[in-house]
PDB file of C-alpha atoms in Angstrom:
ATOM      1  CA  MET A   1       0.000   0.000   0.000  1.00  0.00           C
ATOM      2  CA  LYS A   2       2.978   2.337   0.346  1.00  0.00           C
ATOM      3  CA  GLU A   3       2.817   3.085  -3.401  1.00  0.00           C
ATOM      4  CA  TYR A   4      -0.622   4.682  -2.874  1.00  0.00           C
ATOM      5  CA  LEU A   5       0.217   6.743   0.217  1.00  0.00           C
ATOM      6  CA  GLN A   6       0.334  10.078  -1.626  1.00  0.00           C
ATOM      7  CA  LEU A   7      -3.117   9.432  -3.082  1.00  0.00           C
ATOM      8  CA  LEU A   8      -4.515   8.321   0.284  1.00  0.00           C
ATOM      9  CA  LYS A   9      -3.136  11.403   2.049  1.00  0.00           C
ATOM     10  CA  SER A  10      -5.020  13.605  -0.422  1.00  0.00           C
ATOM     11  CA  CYS A  11      -8.344  11.896   0.365  1.00  0.00           C
ATOM     12  CA  PRO A  12     -10.705  13.538   2.885  1.00  0.00           C
ATOM     13  CA  PHE A  13     -11.069  10.152   4.533  1.00  0.00           C
ATOM     14  CA  PHE A  14      -7.450  10.246   5.719  1.00  0.00           C
ATOM     15  CA  THR A  15      -7.238  13.969   6.492  1.00  0.00           C
ATOM     16  CA  GLY A  16      -4.819  14.805   9.311  1.00  0.00           C
ATOM     17  CA  MET A  17      -3.064  11.420   9.338  1.00  0.00           C
ATOM     18  CA  THR A  18       0.606  10.593   8.956  1.00  0.00           C
ATOM     19  CA  ASP A  19       1.923   7.836   6.699  1.00  0.00           C
ATOM     20  CA  GLU A  20       2.343   5.554   9.696  1.00  0.00           C
ATOM     21  CA  GLU A  21      -1.197   6.221  10.927  1.00  0.00           C
ATOM     22  CA  ILE A  22      -2.665   5.477   7.495  1.00  0.00           C
ATOM     23  CA  LEU A  23      -0.799   2.172   7.179  1.00  0.00           C
ATOM     24  CA  SER A  24      -1.846   1.238  10.711  1.00  0.00           C
ATOM     25  CA  ILE A  25      -5.506   2.066  10.157  1.00  0.00           C
ATOM     26  CA  LEU A  26      -5.611   0.068   6.905  1.00  0.00           C
ATOM     27  CA  LYS A  27      -4.776  -3.035   8.924  1.00  0.00           C
ATOM     28  CA  CYS A  28      -7.343  -2.049  11.553  1.00  0.00           C
ATOM     29  CA  VAL A  29     -10.166  -1.843   8.989  1.00  0.00           C
ATOM     30  CA  ASP A  30      -9.123  -4.875   6.927  1.00  0.00           C
ATOM     31  CA  GLY A  31      -7.985  -2.789   3.939  1.00  0.00           C
ATOM     32  CA  ARG A  32      -7.461  -4.893   0.804  1.00  0.00           C
ATOM     33  CA  VAL A  33      -6.917  -4.105  -2.866  1.00  0.00           C
ATOM     34  CA  ALA A  34      -8.726  -5.720  -5.799  1.00  0.00           C
ATOM     35  CA  SER A  35      -8.273  -5.303  -9.553  1.00  0.00           C
ATOM     36  CA  VAL A  36     -11.412  -5.021 -11.709  1.00  0.00           C
ATOM     37  CA  LYS A  37     -11.769  -4.963 -15.479  1.00  0.00           C
ATOM     38  CA  LYS A  38     -13.681  -2.358 -17.471  1.00  0.00           C
ATOM     39  CA  ASP A  39     -17.469  -2.993 -17.376  1.00  0.00           C
ATOM     40  CA  GLN A  40     -17.082  -5.462 -14.490  1.00  0.00           C
ATOM     41  CA  PHE A  41     -19.601  -5.027 -11.670  1.00  0.00           C
ATOM     42  CA  ILE A  42     -18.178  -4.286  -8.234  1.00  0.00           C
ATOM     43  CA  PHE A  43     -21.545  -4.130  -6.438  1.00  0.00           C
ATOM     44  CA  ARG A  44     -24.946  -5.048  -7.868  1.00  0.00           C
ATOM     45  CA  THR A  45     -28.437  -3.888  -6.978  1.00  0.00           C
ATOM     46  CA  GLY A  46     -29.746  -6.130  -4.199  1.00  0.00           C
ATOM     47  CA  ASP A  47     -26.320  -6.766  -2.674  1.00  0.00           C
ATOM     48  CA  SER A  48     -25.508  -5.940   0.925  1.00  0.00           C
ATOM     49  CA  THR A  49     -21.982  -5.027   2.003  1.00  0.00           C
ATOM     50  CA  GLU A  50     -19.914  -4.012   4.993  1.00  0.00           C
ATOM     51  CA  ASP A  51     -17.228  -2.569   2.722  1.00  0.00           C
ATOM     52  CA  MET A  52     -16.830   0.839   1.152  1.00  0.00           C
ATOM     53  CA  GLY A  53     -14.596   1.255  -1.858  1.00  0.00           C
ATOM     54  CA  LEU A  54     -11.873   3.775  -2.671  1.00  0.00           C
ATOM     55  CA  VAL A  55     -10.754   4.123  -6.289  1.00  0.00           C
ATOM     56  CA  LEU A  56      -6.960   3.865  -6.491  1.00  0.00           C
ATOM     57  CA  THR A  57      -6.683   3.836 -10.291  1.00  0.00           C
ATOM     58  CA  GLY A  58      -9.253   4.013 -13.091  1.00  0.00           C
ATOM     59  CA  SER A  59     -12.864   5.058 -12.510  1.00  0.00           C
ATOM     60  CA  VAL A  60     -16.252   3.605 -11.572  1.00  0.00           C
ATOM     61  CA  MET A  61     -19.879   4.599 -12.155  1.00  0.00           C
ATOM     62  CA  MET A  62     -22.909   4.309  -9.891  1.00  0.00           C
ATOM     63  CA  ILE A  63     -25.969   3.367 -11.948  1.00  0.00           C
ATOM     64  CA  GLN A  64     -29.579   2.298 -11.590  1.00  0.00           C
ATOM     65  CA  GLU A  65     -31.272   0.156 -14.230  1.00  0.00           C
ATOM     66  CA  ASP A  66     -34.941  -0.718 -14.518  1.00  0.00           C
ATOM     67  CA  LEU A  67     -36.453  -3.981 -15.776  1.00  0.00           C
ATOM     68  CA  TRP A  68     -36.099  -2.832 -19.400  1.00  0.00           C
ATOM     69  CA  GLY A  69     -32.434  -1.884 -19.094  1.00  0.00           C
ATOM     70  CA  ARG A  70     -32.935   1.873 -19.029  1.00  0.00           C
ATOM     71  CA  ARG A  71     -30.018   3.378 -17.167  1.00  0.00           C
ATOM     72  CA  ASN A  72     -29.829   6.273 -14.706  1.00  0.00           C
ATOM     73  CA  VAL A  73     -26.254   7.370 -13.980  1.00  0.00           C
ATOM     74  CA  LEU A  74     -26.029   8.574 -10.390  1.00  0.00           C
ATOM     75  CA  GLY A  75     -22.393   9.610 -10.467  1.00  0.00           C
ATOM     76  CA  LYS A  76     -18.830   8.760 -11.415  1.00  0.00           C
ATOM     77  CA  CYS A  77     -15.813   8.220  -9.152  1.00  0.00           C
ATOM     78  CA  PHE A  78     -12.160   8.701 -10.041  1.00  0.00           C
ATOM     79  CA  ALA A  79      -8.883   8.025  -8.209  1.00  0.00           C
ATOM     80  CA  GLY A  80      -9.283   9.215  -4.621  1.00  0.00           C
ATOM     81  CA  ASP A  81     -13.099   9.010  -4.614  1.00  0.00           C
ATOM     82  CA  PHE A  82     -15.227   6.730  -2.429  1.00  0.00           C
ATOM     83  CA  PHE A  83     -18.333   4.702  -3.170  1.00  0.00           C
ATOM     84  CA  GLY A  84     -20.715   2.440  -1.259  1.00  0.00           C
ATOM     85  CA  GLU A  85     -20.133   4.106   2.118  1.00  0.00           C
ATOM     86  CA  PRO A  86     -23.803   4.953   2.936  1.00  0.00           C
ATOM     87  CA  TYR A  87     -24.824   1.323   2.456  1.00  0.00           C
ATOM     88  CA  ALA A  88     -21.821  -0.153   4.250  1.00  0.00           C
ATOM     89  CA  ALA A  89     -22.468   2.171   7.204  1.00  0.00           C
ATOM     90  CA  THR A  90     -26.115   1.033   7.520  1.00  0.00           C
ATOM     91  CA  PRO A  91     -26.312  -2.567   8.841  1.00  0.00           C
ATOM     92  CA  GLY A  92     -28.744  -4.733   6.908  1.00  0.00           C
ATOM     93  CA  SER A  93     -29.274  -2.214   4.081  1.00  0.00           C
ATOM     94  CA  VAL A  94     -29.570  -3.424   0.501  1.00  0.00           C
ATOM     95  CA  LEU A  95     -28.050  -1.517  -2.410  1.00  0.00           C
ATOM     96  CA  ASN A  96     -30.579   0.102  -4.760  1.00  0.00           C
ATOM     97  CA  LEU A  97     -27.825   0.817  -7.264  1.00  0.00           C
ATOM     98  CA  SER A  98     -24.979  -0.973  -8.999  1.00  0.00           C
ATOM     99  CA  VAL A  99     -21.327   0.033  -9.238  1.00  0.00           C
ATOM    100  CA  LEU A 100     -19.299  -0.958 -12.270  1.00  0.00           C
ATOM    101  CA  ALA A 101     -15.820  -0.139 -13.516  1.00  0.00           C
ATOM    102  CA  SER A 102     -15.669   2.465 -16.295  1.00  0.00           C
ATOM    103  CA  ASP A 103     -12.016   1.522 -16.909  1.00  0.00           C
ATOM    104  CA  ASP A 104      -9.629  -1.144 -15.736  1.00  0.00           C
ATOM    105  CA  SER A 105      -9.319  -0.127 -12.095  1.00  0.00           C
ATOM    106  CA  ARG A 106      -7.811  -0.939  -8.713  1.00  0.00           C
ATOM    107  CA  ILE A 107     -10.080  -0.602  -5.703  1.00  0.00           C
ATOM    108  CA  LEU A 108      -9.230  -0.417  -2.011  1.00  0.00           C
ATOM    109  CA  PHE A 109     -11.977  -1.954   0.138  1.00  0.00           C
ATOM    110  CA  LEU A 110     -12.389  -0.855   3.766  1.00  0.00           C
ATOM    111  CA  ASN A 111     -14.616  -2.583   6.310  1.00  0.00           C
ATOM    112  CA  ILE A 112     -16.869   0.057   7.851  1.00  0.00           C
ATOM    113  CA  ARG A 113     -18.125  -2.201  10.656  1.00  0.00           C
ATOM    114  CA  ARG A 114     -14.562  -2.520  11.925  1.00  0.00           C
ATOM    115  CA  MET A 115     -14.163   1.206  11.396  1.00  0.00           C
ATOM    116  CA  LEU A 116     -17.165   2.030  13.584  1.00  0.00           C
ATOM    117  CA  THR A 117     -16.077  -0.365  16.327  1.00  0.00           C
ATOM    118  CA  THR A 118     -13.499   1.013  18.738  1.00  0.00           C
ATOM    119  CA  CYS A 119     -10.291  -0.889  18.250  1.00  0.00           C
ATOM    120  CA  PRO A 120      -8.684  -2.627  21.274  1.00  0.00           C
ATOM    121  CA  THR A 121      -5.958   0.009  21.542  1.00  0.00           C
ATOM    122  CA  ALA A 122      -8.461   2.923  21.250  1.00  0.00           C
ATOM    123  CA  CYS A 123      -5.959   4.561  18.901  1.00  0.00           C
ATOM    124  CA  GLU A 124      -6.341   8.270  18.205  1.00  0.00           C
ATOM    125  CA  HIS A 125      -6.028   7.796  14.435  1.00  0.00           C
ATOM    126  CA  HIS A 126      -9.015   5.446  14.551  1.00  0.00           C
ATOM    127  CA  ASN A 127     -11.006   8.270  16.122  1.00  0.00           C
ATOM    128  CA  LYS A 128      -9.805  10.616  13.355  1.00  0.00           C
ATOM    129  CA  LEU A 129     -10.984   8.082  10.781  1.00  0.00           C
ATOM    130  CA  THR A 130     -14.468   7.956  12.297  1.00  0.00           C
ATOM    131  CA  ARG A 131     -14.736  11.754  12.225  1.00  0.00           C
ATOM    132  CA  ASN A 132     -13.539  11.835   8.622  1.00  0.00           C
ATOM    133  CA  LEU A 133     -16.124   9.196   7.668  1.00  0.00           C
ATOM    134  CA  ILE A 134     -18.894  11.504   8.862  1.00  0.00           C
ATOM    135  CA  ALA A 135     -17.511  14.261   6.626  1.00  0.00           C
ATOM    136  CA  VAL A 136     -17.341  11.890   3.634  1.00  0.00           C
ATOM    137  CA  LEU A 137     -20.954  10.782   4.159  1.00  0.00           C
ATOM    138  CA  ALA A 138     -22.098  14.398   4.389  1.00  0.00           C
ATOM    139  CA  SER A 139     -20.281  15.201   1.156  1.00  0.00           C
ATOM    140  CA  LYS A 140     -22.036  12.320  -0.621  1.00  0.00           C
ATOM    141  CA  VAL A 141     -25.424  13.652   0.502  1.00  0.00           C
ATOM    142  CA  LEU A 142     -24.543  17.023  -1.023  1.00  0.00           C
ATOM    143  CA  GLN A 143     -23.609  15.357  -4.313  1.00  0.00           C
ATOM    144  CA  PHE A 144     -26.969  13.611  -4.562  1.00  0.00           C
ATOM    145  CA  ASN A 145     -28.768  16.815  -3.626  1.00  0.00           C
ATOM    146  CA  GLU A 146     -26.971  18.520  -6.498  1.00  0.00           C
ATOM    147  CA  LYS A 147     -28.160  15.848  -8.929  1.00  0.00           C
ATOM    148  CA  ILE A 148     -31.734  16.307  -7.702  1.00  0.00           C
ATOM    149  CA  THR A 149     -31.374  20.055  -8.313  1.00  0.00           C
ATOM    150  CA  HIS A 150     -30.460  19.454 -11.958  1.00  0.00           C
ATOM    151  CA  MET A 151     -33.165  16.855 -12.494  1.00  0.00           C
ATOM    152  CA  SER A 152     -35.851  19.085 -10.972  1.00  0.00           C
ATOM    153  CA  ARG A 153     -35.522  21.556 -13.842  1.00  0.00           C
ATOM    154  CA  ARG A 154     -38.504  21.424 -16.187  1.00  0.00           C
ATOM    155  CA  THR A 155     -36.822  21.107 -19.596  1.00  0.00           C
ATOM    156  CA  THR A 156     -33.791  19.377 -21.073  1.00  0.00           C
ATOM    157  CA  ARG A 157     -32.267  22.770 -21.811  1.00  0.00           C
ATOM    158  CA  GLU A 158     -32.672  23.908 -18.197  1.00  0.00           C
ATOM    159  CA  LYS A 159     -31.211  20.645 -16.889  1.00  0.00           C
ATOM    160  CA  LEU A 160     -28.173  21.038 -19.138  1.00  0.00           C
ATOM    161  CA  LEU A 161     -27.577  24.640 -18.129  1.00  0.00           C
ATOM    162  CA  SER A 162     -28.003  23.824 -14.437  1.00  0.00           C
ATOM    163  CA  TYR A 163     -25.458  21.005 -14.650  1.00  0.00           C
ATOM    164  CA  LEU A 164     -22.946  22.892 -16.805  1.00  0.00           C
ATOM    165  CA  SER A 165     -23.171  25.994 -14.620  1.00  0.00           C
ATOM    166  CA  SER A 166     -22.475  23.850 -11.556  1.00  0.00           C
ATOM    167  CA  GLU A 167     -19.462  22.204 -13.236  1.00  0.00           C
ATOM    168  CA  SER A 168     -18.125  25.607 -14.287  1.00  0.00           C
ATOM    169  CA  ILE A 169     -18.358  26.883 -10.711  1.00  0.00           C
ATOM    170  CA  ARG A 170     -16.658  23.732  -9.433  1.00  0.00           C
ATOM    171  CA  ALA A 171     -13.816  24.136 -11.954  1.00  0.00           C
ATOM    172  CA  GLY A 172     -13.506  27.842 -11.168  1.00  0.00           C
ATOM    173  CA  LYS A 173     -13.537  28.774 -14.854  1.00  0.00           C
ATOM    174  CA  THR A 174     -15.885  28.856 -17.839  1.00  0.00           C
ATOM    175  CA  SER A 175     -13.858  26.347 -19.878  1.00  0.00           C
ATOM    176  CA  PHE A 176     -13.842  22.834 -18.392  1.00  0.00           C
ATOM    177  CA  ASP A 177     -14.166  19.083 -18.979  1.00  0.00           C
ATOM    178  CA  ILE A 178     -16.992  16.957 -17.610  1.00  0.00           C
ATOM    179  CA  PRO A 179     -16.560  13.319 -16.473  1.00  0.00           C
ATOM    180  CA  PHE A 180     -19.257  11.932 -18.803  1.00  0.00           C
ATOM    181  CA  ASP A 181     -19.562  11.097 -22.477  1.00  0.00           C
ATOM    182  CA  ARG A 182     -22.799  12.097 -24.224  1.00  0.00           C
ATOM    183  CA  GLN A 183     -24.762   8.957 -23.352  1.00  0.00           C
ATOM    184  CA  GLN A 184     -23.609   9.048 -19.741  1.00  0.00           C
ATOM    185  CA  LEU A 185     -24.547  12.726 -19.473  1.00  0.00           C
ATOM    186  CA  ALA A 186     -28.027  11.979 -20.821  1.00  0.00           C
ATOM    187  CA  ASP A 187     -28.381   9.120 -18.343  1.00  0.00           C
ATOM    188  CA  TYR A 188     -27.164  11.337 -15.488  1.00  0.00           C
ATOM    189  CA  LEU A 189     -29.726  14.054 -16.294  1.00  0.00           C
ATOM    190  CA  CYS A 190     -32.445  11.462 -17.056  1.00  0.00           C
ATOM    191  CA  VAL A 191     -33.145  12.804 -20.546  1.00  0.00           C
ATOM    192  CA  GLU A 192     -33.177  11.263 -24.014  1.00  0.00           C
ATOM    193  CA  ARG A 193     -29.801  11.480 -25.725  1.00  0.00           C
ATOM    194  CA  ALA A 194     -31.302  12.643 -29.019  1.00  0.00           C
ATOM    195  CA  ALA A 195     -33.252  15.445 -27.332  1.00  0.00           C
ATOM    196  CA  MET A 196     -30.158  16.468 -25.387  1.00  0.00           C
ATOM    197  CA  SER A 197     -28.069  16.598 -28.568  1.00  0.00           C
ATOM    198  CA  VAL A 198     -30.672  18.860 -30.167  1.00  0.00           C
ATOM    199  CA  GLU A 199     -30.559  21.217 -27.183  1.00  0.00           C
ATOM    200  CA  LEU A 200     -26.759  21.296 -27.182  1.00  0.00           C
ATOM    201  CA  SER A 201     -26.824  22.270 -30.859  1.00  0.00           C
ATOM    202  CA  LYS A 202     -29.347  25.029 -30.115  1.00  0.00           C
ATOM    203  CA  LEU A 203     -27.260  26.314 -27.208  1.00  0.00           C
ATOM    204  CA  GLN A 204     -24.237  26.534 -29.508  1.00  0.00           C
ATOM    205  CA  LYS A 205     -26.223  28.330 -32.222  1.00  0.00           C
ATOM    206  CA  ASP A 206     -27.550  30.752 -29.604  1.00  0.00           C
ATOM    207  CA  GLY A 207     -23.974  31.552 -28.584  1.00  0.00           C
ATOM    208  CA  ILE A 208     -24.432  30.299 -25.028  1.00  0.00           C
ATOM    209  CA  LEU A 209     -21.755  27.618 -25.119  1.00  0.00           C
ATOM    210  CA  LYS A 210     -19.135  25.847 -27.192  1.00  0.00           C
ATOM    211  CA  THR A 211     -18.520  22.128 -26.879  1.00  0.00           C
ATOM    212  CA  HIS A 212     -16.362  19.352 -28.296  1.00  0.00           C
ATOM    213  CA  ARG A 213     -16.734  15.850 -26.892  1.00  0.00           C
ATOM    214  CA  ASN A 214     -16.636  16.264 -23.089  1.00  0.00           C
ATOM    215  CA  HIS A 215     -15.145  19.781 -23.168  1.00  0.00           C
ATOM    216  CA  PHE A 216     -17.413  22.784 -22.662  1.00  0.00           C
ATOM    217  CA  GLU A 217     -16.977  26.529 -22.659  1.00  0.00           C
ATOM    218  CA  LEU A 218     -19.758  28.719 -21.313  1.00  0.00           C
ATOM    219  CA  LEU A 219     -20.018  32.199 -22.811  1.00  0.00           C
ATOM    220  CA  LYS A 220     -20.899  34.598 -20.008  1.00  0.00           C
ATOM    221  CA  ASP A 221     -21.798  37.471 -22.319  1.00  0.00           C
ATOM    222  CA  ALA A 222     -24.477  35.426 -24.109  1.00  0.00           C
ATOM    223  CA  GLN A 223     -28.076  36.612 -23.916  1.00  0.00           C
ATOM    224  CA  MET A 224     -30.065  34.032 -21.953  1.00  0.00           C
ATOM    225  CA  GLU A 225     -33.730  33.507 -22.759  1.00  0.00           C
TER     226      GLU A 225
END
């Protein structure tokens, strides 16, 4: 795990910990690394788990699919991001989403039950970890609230502008990349891809944005309807 220490130290989950504390806590919470191939499921709807995952390399997507295979993308995680923690932290809960690898990836699994149980030595870094877990869970709630904000807009155009404005603010500039391709973006906003493509073309013609693949530039001086 030493090869991933720099990445782990940058994660909010390990905020305020030294290298030695991180390595110690990984043993305490049964940390283990698994390799997964692109499009391989890590968790499936209906599973229960005591483990949360941390992406070390690659990326994963959280999705929901109905009986007919229609997909709703809930979010995407990259190196340093966590997934599955709300379910792992709730004993007996069943996942209502699936997690699959978007690329060949390496995942660090951490046992939350062991995390929430005071270790025999009552180590201070274990207490830090518990506090950091609360912050990570709160952050995940905010992410889902943001998605609901975009989806609550009435039209495809409004959903797009809500999402792109949010990504621009997050990037701190009007020119930025998004983590989704076109189909994934449509699934994330719960709109038809064809209708979304039409709206993107209109937004470009109206001088509101420029886009190429997953790169966008919002034009602040454009006249909004």
